[in-house]
Coordinates of C-alpha atoms and ligand atoms in Angstrom, one line a residue:
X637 CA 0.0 0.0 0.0
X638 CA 1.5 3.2 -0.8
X639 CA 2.0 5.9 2.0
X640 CA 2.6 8.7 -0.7
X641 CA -0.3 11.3 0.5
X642 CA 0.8 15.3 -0.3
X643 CA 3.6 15.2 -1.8
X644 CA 3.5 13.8 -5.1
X645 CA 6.9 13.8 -6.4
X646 CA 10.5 15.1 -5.4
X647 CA 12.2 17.2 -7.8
X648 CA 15.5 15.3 -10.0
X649 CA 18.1 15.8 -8.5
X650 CA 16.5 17.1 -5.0
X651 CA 18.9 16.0 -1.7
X652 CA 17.1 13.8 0.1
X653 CA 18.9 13.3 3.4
X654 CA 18.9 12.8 6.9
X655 CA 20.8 14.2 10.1
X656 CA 22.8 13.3 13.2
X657 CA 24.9 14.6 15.4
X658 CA 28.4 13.4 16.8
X659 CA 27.6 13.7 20.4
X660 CA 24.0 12.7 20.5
X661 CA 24.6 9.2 18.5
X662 CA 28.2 8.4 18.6
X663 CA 27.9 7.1 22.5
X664 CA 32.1 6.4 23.5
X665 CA 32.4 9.4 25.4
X666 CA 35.7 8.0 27.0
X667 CA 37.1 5.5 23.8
X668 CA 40.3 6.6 21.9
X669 CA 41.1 9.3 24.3
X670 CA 38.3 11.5 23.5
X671 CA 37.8 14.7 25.8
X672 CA 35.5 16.1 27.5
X673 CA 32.5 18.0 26.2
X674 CA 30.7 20.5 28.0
X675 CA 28.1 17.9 28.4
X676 CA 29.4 14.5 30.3
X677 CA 30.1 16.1 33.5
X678 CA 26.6 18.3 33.1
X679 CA 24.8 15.1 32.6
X680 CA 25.7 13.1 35.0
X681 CA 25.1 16.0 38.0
X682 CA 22.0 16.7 35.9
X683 CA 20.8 13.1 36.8
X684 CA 18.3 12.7 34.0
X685 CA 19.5 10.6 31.4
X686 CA 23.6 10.1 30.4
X687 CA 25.1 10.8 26.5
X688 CA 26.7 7.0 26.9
X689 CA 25.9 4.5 24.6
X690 CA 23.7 6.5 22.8
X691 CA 22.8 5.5 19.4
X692 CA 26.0 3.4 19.5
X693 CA 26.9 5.5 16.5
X694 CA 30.7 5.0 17.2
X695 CA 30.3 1.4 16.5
X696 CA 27.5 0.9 14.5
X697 CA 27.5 3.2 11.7
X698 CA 27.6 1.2 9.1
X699 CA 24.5 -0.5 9.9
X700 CA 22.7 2.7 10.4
X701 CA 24.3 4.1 6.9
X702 CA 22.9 0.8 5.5
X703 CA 20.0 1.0 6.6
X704 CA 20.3 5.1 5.7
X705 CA 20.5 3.9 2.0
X706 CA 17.9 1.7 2.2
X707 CA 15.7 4.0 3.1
X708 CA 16.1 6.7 0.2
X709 CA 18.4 8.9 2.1
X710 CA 21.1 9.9 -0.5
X711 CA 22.4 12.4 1.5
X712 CA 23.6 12.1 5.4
X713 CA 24.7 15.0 8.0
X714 CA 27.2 14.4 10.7
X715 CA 29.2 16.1 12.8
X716 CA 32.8 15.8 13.6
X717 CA 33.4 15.3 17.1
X718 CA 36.0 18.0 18.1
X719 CA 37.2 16.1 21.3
X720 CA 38.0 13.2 19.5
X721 CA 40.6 14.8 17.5
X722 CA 42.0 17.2 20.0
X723 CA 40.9 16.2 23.4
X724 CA 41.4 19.5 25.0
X725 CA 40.2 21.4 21.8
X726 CA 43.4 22.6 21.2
X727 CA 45.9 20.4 21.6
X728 CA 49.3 19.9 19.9
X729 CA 48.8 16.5 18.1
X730 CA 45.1 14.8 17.1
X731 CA 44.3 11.7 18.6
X732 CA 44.8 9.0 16.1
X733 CA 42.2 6.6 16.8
X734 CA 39.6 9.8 16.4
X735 CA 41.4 11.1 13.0
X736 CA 41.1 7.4 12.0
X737 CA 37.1 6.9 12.9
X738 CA 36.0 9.6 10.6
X739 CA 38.0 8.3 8.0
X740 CA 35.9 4.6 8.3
X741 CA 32.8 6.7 8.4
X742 CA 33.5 8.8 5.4
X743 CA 34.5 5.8 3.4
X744 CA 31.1 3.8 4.5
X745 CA 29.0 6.7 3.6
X746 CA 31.0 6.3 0.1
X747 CA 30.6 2.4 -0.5
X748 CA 26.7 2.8 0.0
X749 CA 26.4 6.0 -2.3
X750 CA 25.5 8.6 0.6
X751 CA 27.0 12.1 0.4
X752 CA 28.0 13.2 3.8
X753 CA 27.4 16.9 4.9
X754 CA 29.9 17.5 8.2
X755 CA 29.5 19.9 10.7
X756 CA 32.6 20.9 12.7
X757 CA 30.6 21.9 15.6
X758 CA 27.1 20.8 16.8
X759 CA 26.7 21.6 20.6
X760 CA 29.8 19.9 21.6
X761 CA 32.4 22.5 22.9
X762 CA 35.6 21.1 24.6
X763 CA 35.1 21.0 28.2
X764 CA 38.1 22.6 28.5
X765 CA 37.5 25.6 26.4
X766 CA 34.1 25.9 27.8
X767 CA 35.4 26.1 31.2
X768 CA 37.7 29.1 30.4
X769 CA 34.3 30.8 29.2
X770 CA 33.3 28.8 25.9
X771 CA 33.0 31.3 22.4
X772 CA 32.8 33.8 24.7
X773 CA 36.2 33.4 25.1
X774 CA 38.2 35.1 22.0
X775 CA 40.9 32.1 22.4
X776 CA 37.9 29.7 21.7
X777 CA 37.9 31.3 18.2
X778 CA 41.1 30.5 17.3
X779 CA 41.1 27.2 18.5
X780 CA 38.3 26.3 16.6
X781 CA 39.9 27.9 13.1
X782 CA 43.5 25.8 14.2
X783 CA 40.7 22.4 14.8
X784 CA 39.1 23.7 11.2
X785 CA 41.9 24.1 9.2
X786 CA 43.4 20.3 10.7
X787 CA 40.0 18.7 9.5
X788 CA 40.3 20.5 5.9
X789 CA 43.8 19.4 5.4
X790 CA 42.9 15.5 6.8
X791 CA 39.8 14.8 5.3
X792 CA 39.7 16.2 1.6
X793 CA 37.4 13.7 0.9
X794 CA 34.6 15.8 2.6
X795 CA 32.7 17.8 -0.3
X796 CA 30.5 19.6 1.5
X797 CA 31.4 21.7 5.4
X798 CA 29.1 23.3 7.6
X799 CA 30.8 25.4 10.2
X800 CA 28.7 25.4 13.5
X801 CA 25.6 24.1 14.1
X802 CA 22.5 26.6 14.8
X803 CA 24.4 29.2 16.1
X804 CA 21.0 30.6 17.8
X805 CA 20.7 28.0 19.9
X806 CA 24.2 28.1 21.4
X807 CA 23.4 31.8 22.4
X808 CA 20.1 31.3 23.0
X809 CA 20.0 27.9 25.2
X810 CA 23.4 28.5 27.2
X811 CA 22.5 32.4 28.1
X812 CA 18.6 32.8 28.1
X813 CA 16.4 29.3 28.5
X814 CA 18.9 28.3 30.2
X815 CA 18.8 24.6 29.1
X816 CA 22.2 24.5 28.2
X817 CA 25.1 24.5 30.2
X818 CA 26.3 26.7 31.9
X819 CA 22.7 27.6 32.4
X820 CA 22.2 31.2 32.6
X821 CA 18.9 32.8 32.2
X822 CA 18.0 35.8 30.3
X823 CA 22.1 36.9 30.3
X824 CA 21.3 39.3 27.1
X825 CA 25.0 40.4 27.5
X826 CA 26.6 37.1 26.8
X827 CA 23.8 35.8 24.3
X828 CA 24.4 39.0 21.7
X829 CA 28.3 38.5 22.5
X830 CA 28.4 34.4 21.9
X831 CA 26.1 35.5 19.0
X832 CA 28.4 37.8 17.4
X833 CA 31.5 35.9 18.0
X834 CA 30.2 32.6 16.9
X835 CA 29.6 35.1 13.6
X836 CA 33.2 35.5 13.5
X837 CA 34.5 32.2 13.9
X838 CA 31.9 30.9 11.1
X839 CA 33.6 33.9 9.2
X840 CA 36.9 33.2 10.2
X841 CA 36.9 29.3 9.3
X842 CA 34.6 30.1 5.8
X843 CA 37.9 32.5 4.7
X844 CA 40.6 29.8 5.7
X845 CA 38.5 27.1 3.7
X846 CA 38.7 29.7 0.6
X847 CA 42.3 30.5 0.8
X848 CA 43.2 26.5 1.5
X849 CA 40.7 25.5 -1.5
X850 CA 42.6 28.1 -3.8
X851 CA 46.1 26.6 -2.1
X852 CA 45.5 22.7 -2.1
X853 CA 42.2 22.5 -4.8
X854 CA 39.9 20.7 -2.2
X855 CA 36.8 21.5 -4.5
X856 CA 34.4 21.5 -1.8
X857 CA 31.8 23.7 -0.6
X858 CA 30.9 25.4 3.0
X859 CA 28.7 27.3 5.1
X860 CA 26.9 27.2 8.6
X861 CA 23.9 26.2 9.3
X862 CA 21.2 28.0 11.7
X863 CA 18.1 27.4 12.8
X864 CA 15.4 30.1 12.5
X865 CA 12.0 30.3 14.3
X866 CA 9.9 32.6 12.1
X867 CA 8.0 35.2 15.0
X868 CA 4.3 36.4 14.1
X869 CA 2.9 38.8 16.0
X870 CA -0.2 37.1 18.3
X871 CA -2.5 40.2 16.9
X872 CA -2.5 43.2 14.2
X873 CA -1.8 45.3 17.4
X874 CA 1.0 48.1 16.3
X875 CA 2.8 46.7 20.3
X876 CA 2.2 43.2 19.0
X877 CA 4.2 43.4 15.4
X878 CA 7.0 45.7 17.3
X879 CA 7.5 42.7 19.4
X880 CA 8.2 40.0 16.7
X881 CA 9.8 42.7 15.2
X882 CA 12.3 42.5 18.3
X883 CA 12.1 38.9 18.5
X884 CA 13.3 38.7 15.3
X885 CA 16.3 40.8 15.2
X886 CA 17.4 39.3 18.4
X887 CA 16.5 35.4 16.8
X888 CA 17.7 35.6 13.1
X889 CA 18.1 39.3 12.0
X890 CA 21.7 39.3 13.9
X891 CA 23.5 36.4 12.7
X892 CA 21.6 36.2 9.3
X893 CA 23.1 39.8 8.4
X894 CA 26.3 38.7 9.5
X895 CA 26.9 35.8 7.6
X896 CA 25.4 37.2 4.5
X897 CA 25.3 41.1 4.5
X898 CA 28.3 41.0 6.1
X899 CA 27.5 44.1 8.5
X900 CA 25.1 44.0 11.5
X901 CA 21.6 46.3 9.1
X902 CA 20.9 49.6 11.0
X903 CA 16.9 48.3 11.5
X904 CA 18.3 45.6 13.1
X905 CA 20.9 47.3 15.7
X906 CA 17.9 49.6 16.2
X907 CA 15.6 46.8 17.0
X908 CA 18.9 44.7 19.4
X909 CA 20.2 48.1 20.6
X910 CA 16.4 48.3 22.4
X911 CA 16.8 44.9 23.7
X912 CA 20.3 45.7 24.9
X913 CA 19.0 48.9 26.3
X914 CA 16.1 47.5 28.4
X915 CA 18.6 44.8 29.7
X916 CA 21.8 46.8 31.0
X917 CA 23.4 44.8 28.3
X918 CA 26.2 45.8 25.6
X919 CA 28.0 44.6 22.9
X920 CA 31.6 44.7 21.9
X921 CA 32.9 44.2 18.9
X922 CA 36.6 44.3 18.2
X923 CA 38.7 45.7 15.6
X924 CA 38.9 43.5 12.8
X925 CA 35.7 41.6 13.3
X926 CA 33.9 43.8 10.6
X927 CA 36.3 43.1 8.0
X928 CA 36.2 39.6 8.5
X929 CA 32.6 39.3 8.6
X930 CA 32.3 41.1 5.2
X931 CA 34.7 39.1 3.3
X932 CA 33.1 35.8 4.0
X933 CA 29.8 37.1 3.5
X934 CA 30.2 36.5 -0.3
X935 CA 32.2 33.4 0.2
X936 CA 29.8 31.0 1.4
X937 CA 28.9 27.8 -0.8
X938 CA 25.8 26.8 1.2
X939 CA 23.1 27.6 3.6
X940 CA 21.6 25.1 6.2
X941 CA 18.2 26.1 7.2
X942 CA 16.8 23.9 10.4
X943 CA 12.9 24.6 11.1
X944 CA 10.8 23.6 13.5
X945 CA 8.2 25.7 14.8
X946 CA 7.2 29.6 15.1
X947 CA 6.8 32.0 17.8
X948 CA 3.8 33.7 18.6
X949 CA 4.6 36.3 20.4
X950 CA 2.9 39.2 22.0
X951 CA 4.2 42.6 23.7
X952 CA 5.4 42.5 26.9
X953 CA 6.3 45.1 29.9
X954 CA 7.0 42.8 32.8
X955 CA 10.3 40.6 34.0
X956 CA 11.7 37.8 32.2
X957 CA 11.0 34.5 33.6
X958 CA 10.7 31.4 31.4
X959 CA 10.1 27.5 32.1
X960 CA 11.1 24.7 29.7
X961 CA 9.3 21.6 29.1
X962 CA 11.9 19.2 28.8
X963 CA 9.8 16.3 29.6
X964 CA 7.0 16.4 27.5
X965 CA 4.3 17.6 29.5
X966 CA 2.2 19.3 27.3
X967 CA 1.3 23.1 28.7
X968 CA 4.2 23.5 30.8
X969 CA 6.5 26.1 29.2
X970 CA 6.5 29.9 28.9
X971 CA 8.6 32.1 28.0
X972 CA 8.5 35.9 29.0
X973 CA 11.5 38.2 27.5
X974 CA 11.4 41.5 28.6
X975 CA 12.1 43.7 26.2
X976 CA 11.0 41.6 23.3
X977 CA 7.7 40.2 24.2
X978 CA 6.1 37.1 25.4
X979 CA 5.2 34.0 23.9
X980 CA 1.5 32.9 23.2
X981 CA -0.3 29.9 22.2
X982 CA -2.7 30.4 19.3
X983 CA -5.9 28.6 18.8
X984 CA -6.4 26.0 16.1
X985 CA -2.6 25.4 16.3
X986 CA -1.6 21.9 17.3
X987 CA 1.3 21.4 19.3
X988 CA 3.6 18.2 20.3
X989 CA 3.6 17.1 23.9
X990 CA 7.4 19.6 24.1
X991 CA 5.0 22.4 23.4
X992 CA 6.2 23.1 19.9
X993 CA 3.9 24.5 17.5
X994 CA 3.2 22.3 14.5
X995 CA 3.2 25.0 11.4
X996 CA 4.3 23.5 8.3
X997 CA 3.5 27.2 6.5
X998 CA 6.5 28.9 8.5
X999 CA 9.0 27.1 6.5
X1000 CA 7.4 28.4 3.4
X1001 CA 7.8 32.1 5.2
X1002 CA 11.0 31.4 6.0
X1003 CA 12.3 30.6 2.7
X1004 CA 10.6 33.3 1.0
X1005 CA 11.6 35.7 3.6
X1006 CA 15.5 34.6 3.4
X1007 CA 15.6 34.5 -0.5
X1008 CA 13.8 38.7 -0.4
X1009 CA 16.1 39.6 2.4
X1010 CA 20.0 38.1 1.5
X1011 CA 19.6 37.9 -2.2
X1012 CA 23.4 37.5 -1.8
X1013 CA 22.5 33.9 -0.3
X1014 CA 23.9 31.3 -2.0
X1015 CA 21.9 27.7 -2.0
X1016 CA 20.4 26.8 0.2
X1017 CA 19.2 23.2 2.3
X1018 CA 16.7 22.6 4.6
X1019 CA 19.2 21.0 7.2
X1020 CA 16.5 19.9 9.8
X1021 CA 12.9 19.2 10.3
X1022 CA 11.3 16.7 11.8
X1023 CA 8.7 15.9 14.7
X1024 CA 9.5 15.1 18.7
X1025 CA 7.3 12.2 19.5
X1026 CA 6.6 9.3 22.0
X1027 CA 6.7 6.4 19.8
X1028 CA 5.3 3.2 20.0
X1029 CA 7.2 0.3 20.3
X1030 CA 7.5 -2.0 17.0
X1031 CA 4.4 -4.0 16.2
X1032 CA 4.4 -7.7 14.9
X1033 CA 5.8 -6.8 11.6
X1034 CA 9.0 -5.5 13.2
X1035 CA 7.5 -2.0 11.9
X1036 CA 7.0 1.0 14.0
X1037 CA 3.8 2.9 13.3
X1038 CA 4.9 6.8 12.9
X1039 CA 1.6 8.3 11.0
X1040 CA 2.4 11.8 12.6
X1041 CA 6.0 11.6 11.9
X1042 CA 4.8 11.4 8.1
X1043 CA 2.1 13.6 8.5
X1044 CA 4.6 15.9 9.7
X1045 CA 7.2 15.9 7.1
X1046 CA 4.9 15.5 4.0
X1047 CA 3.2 18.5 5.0
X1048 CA 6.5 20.3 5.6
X1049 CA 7.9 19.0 2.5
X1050 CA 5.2 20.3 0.5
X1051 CA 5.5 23.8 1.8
X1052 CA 9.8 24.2 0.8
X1053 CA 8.5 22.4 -2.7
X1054 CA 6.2 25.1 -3.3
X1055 CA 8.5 27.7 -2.3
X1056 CA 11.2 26.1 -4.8
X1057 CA 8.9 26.2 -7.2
X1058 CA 8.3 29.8 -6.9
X1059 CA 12.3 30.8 -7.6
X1060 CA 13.8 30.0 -3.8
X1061 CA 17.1 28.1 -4.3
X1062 CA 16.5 25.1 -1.9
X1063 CA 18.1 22.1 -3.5
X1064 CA 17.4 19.7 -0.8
X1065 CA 15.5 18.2 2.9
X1066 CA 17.4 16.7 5.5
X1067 CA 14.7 15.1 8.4
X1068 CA 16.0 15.4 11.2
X1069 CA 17.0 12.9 12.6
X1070 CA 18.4 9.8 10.8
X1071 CA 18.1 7.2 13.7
X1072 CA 16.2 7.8 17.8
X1073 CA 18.9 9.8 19.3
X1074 CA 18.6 11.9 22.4
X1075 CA 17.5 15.3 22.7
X1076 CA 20.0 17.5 24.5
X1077 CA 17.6 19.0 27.2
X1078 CA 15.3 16.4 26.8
X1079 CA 16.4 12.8 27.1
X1080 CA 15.7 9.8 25.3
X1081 CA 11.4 10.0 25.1
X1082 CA 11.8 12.4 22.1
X1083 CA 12.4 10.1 19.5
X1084 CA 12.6 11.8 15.6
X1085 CA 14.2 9.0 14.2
X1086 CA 13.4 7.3 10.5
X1087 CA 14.9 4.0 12.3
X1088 CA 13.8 3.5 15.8
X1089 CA 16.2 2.0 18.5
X1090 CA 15.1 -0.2 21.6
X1091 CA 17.7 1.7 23.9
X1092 CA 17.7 -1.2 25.6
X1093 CA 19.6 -3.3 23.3
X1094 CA 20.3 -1.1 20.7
X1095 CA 18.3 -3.0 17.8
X1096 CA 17.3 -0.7 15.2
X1097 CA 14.2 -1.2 13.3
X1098 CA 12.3 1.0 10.4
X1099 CA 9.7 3.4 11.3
X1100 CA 6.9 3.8 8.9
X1101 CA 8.4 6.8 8.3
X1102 CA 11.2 5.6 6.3
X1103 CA 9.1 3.5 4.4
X1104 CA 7.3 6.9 2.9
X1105 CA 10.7 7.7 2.7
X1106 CA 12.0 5.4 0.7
X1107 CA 8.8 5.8 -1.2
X1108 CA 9.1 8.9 -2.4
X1109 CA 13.2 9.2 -2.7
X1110 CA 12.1 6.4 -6.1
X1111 CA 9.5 9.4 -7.4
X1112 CA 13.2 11.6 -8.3
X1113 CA 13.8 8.5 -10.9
X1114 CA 11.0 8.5 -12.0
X1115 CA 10.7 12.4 -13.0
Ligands
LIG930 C1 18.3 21.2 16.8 C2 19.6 20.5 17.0 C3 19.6 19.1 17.0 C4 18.3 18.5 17.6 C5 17.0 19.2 17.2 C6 15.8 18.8 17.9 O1 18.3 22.4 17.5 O2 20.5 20.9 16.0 O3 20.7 18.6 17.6 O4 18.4 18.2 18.9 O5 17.1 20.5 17.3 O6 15.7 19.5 19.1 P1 15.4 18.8 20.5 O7 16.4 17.7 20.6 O8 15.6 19.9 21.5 O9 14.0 18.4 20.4

């Protein structure tokens, strides 16, 4: 029976991929060396769930990128896990056993036709550099251009780099939600500095892979990805649309106009400057920083777009205070920002049990938005998507049954085909995620896997989800 249901048909030649990341699959935390992240301690005095064995990743890639490929997926992100080449970020000499892994994994992504798509950084700073203050650190730049440029020269077999992962959400979870370590809340200081020098190192590292490309003919591409959460306002009010306004300058305006403008847009330092203002917060910027960010803005090969949901938000006059559901029970978060706004649940707007708003239109928005605003953007991918859900175990066929999972990414789908098909250049859809994986302030309930794992023993089996997958990866032949 086919599961085909919206989408008809994926474009020839359309990426059809799925995502991971090192330190939420790979498990190992302590094989071959490997340092510290800023996680392993935070885990284990957190108490809820620990980063060890994970998806088993480390050792069981190639049944996952099997299993990857026989599922449709052509194309597969990973992430290199910084402490498994240089244990203390910066180190002298890589670890060998660490250099070697990624090697293994390339070459398996290779013998079953996937295209990998490496990020150097997803969420897993050395716990070493994070201790002496993470990227807010300046010396945390340069260790992560010295990690960059080691990975270009050793792995020329990668075609395609991302710098950091969602550099939003670094900002964003370590310095206001506070679901991140090192857990502040509603620091506006360190969240527009961490967001302006993650801007620099993603500048920094795209102008070194330029200048080694022209020296050593690597022929790849790079460029970051980030995720962006699309603010309406909650009503036509004038104090309503000045607050997504806000929201949005502080969210994606910043780092958007940085990587691609390559200067920080007066609206938006009007619209930050406010937030600053009404925090006691400021910015600094060092000499230098400007001209970097300008030359790379041109120089980027790639865009990585993540979406998952939208903010409604409405104005706001009072303190910040926020709670995070991180367990998945439903109603339970809230989020207050002063100086931006609040955020609001609308009616007739589903949301998952994490309290995420299910809104397949705002990827639509976002791409049309993105391609009016930085016509200088090169290509871009939709690097994430998926849905959080409590899945059920597998039934008698060894299948899991994942109808909102499809439901999900069909609808999704749909909405970045139909903005392709109205001139934004999005060339491809990475779900995330590729296998069950755990959710960094969540734990292992929030499954978004294609292939489902019994954590238990670590047996994979296909959702329902990859079948439809698989399904409609065959329509691109077909076309
Ligand atoms: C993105 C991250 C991923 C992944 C995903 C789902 O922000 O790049 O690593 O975790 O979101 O989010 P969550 O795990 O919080 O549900």
């Amino acid at each position: 029976m086919s599961l085909i249901n919206r989408v008809k048909a994926l474009p020839e030649g359309f990426v059809w991929g799925a995502s991971t990341a090192a330190y939420q699959t790979e498990g190992a935390t302590t094989v071959g060396g490997k340092g510290k992240t800023m996680w392993d301690d935070y885990l284990v005095a957190q108490g809820r769930f620990l980063p060890d064995p994970a998806s088993d990743f480390y050792y069981r890639y190639e049944e996952d990128i099997r299993l990857a490929a026989e599922s449709g997926v052509d194309a597969l992100r990973v992430s290199i896990a910084w402490t498994r080449i240089f244990p203390a970020g910066d180190d002298a000499e890589p670890l060998a056993e660490g250099v070697a892994h990624y090697h293994d994994l390339f070459a398996c992504c290779a013998k079953y036709g996937i295209t990998p798509y490496v990020s150097l950084h997803h969420f897993d700073s050395p716990k070493a550099l994070f201790d002496a203050g993470d990227w807010l650190n300046r010396h945390t730049i340069d260790a992560f251009v010295r990690y960059a440029e080691f990975c270009f020269r050793e792995y020329p077999e990668v075609k395609n780099w991302f710098t950091i992962n969602e550099l939003i959400s670094l900002a964003h979870s370590q310095y206001i939600q506070g679901n991140f370590p090192p857990s502040h809340r509603f620091d506006v200081e360190s969240a527009i500095q961490c967001q302006h020098n993650l801007v620099v190192a993603h500048a920094r590292v795209v102008n070194l892979y330029r200048k080694l490309d022209a020296e050593l003919g690597l022929g790849g591409r790079i460029g970051m990805v980030n995720v962006i959460t699309p603010a309406y306002p909650a009503t036509e009010s004038a104090a309503d649309k000045h607050a997504a306004d806000l929201y949005n300058a502080f969210y994606t305006d910043f780092i958007m106009d940085g990587a691609f403008k390559g200067r920080y847009t007066e609206r938006t330092m009007e619209l930050v400057n406010e937030i600053l203002d009404a925090n006691g917060a400021r910015l600094a910027i060092e000499q230098g920083d400007m001209d970097e960010i300008a030359a790379a803005s041109t120089q980027n090969d790639m865009v990585g777009i993540n979406y998952y949901q939208p903010a409604f938000i409405a104005a706001y006059e009072g303190e910040s205070t926020n709670s995070f559901n991180g367990t998945g029970e439903k109603g339970t978060s809230t989020f207050k920002f002063k100086g931006v706004g609040q955020q609001v649940t609308m009616e007739g707007i589903p949301t998952t049990d994490w309290d995420w708003a299910i809104y397949p239109k705002g990827i639509y928005d976002v791409l049309k938005h993105l391609a009016a605003t930085y016509p200088e953007m090169p290509v871009a991918y939709v690097t994430e998507n998926g849905l959080g859900h409590k899945d059920p175990e597998p039934g008698a066929d060894g299948i899991v049954a994942d109808p909102e999972r499809i439901d999900f990414v069909d609808a999704h789908v749909e909405q970045v085909l139909k903005a392709r098909s109205e001139g934004v250049n999005v060339q491809g859809y990475f779900i995330w995620s590729l296998q069950d994986q755990f959710s960094w302030a969540n734990g292992y309930n929030k499954r978004y896997g294609l292939i489902y794992i019994d954590f238990d023993n670590q047996k994979r089996y296909l959702k329902q989800s990859a079948l439809w997958y698989k399904e409609l990866a065959a329509t691109k032949r077909a076309s």
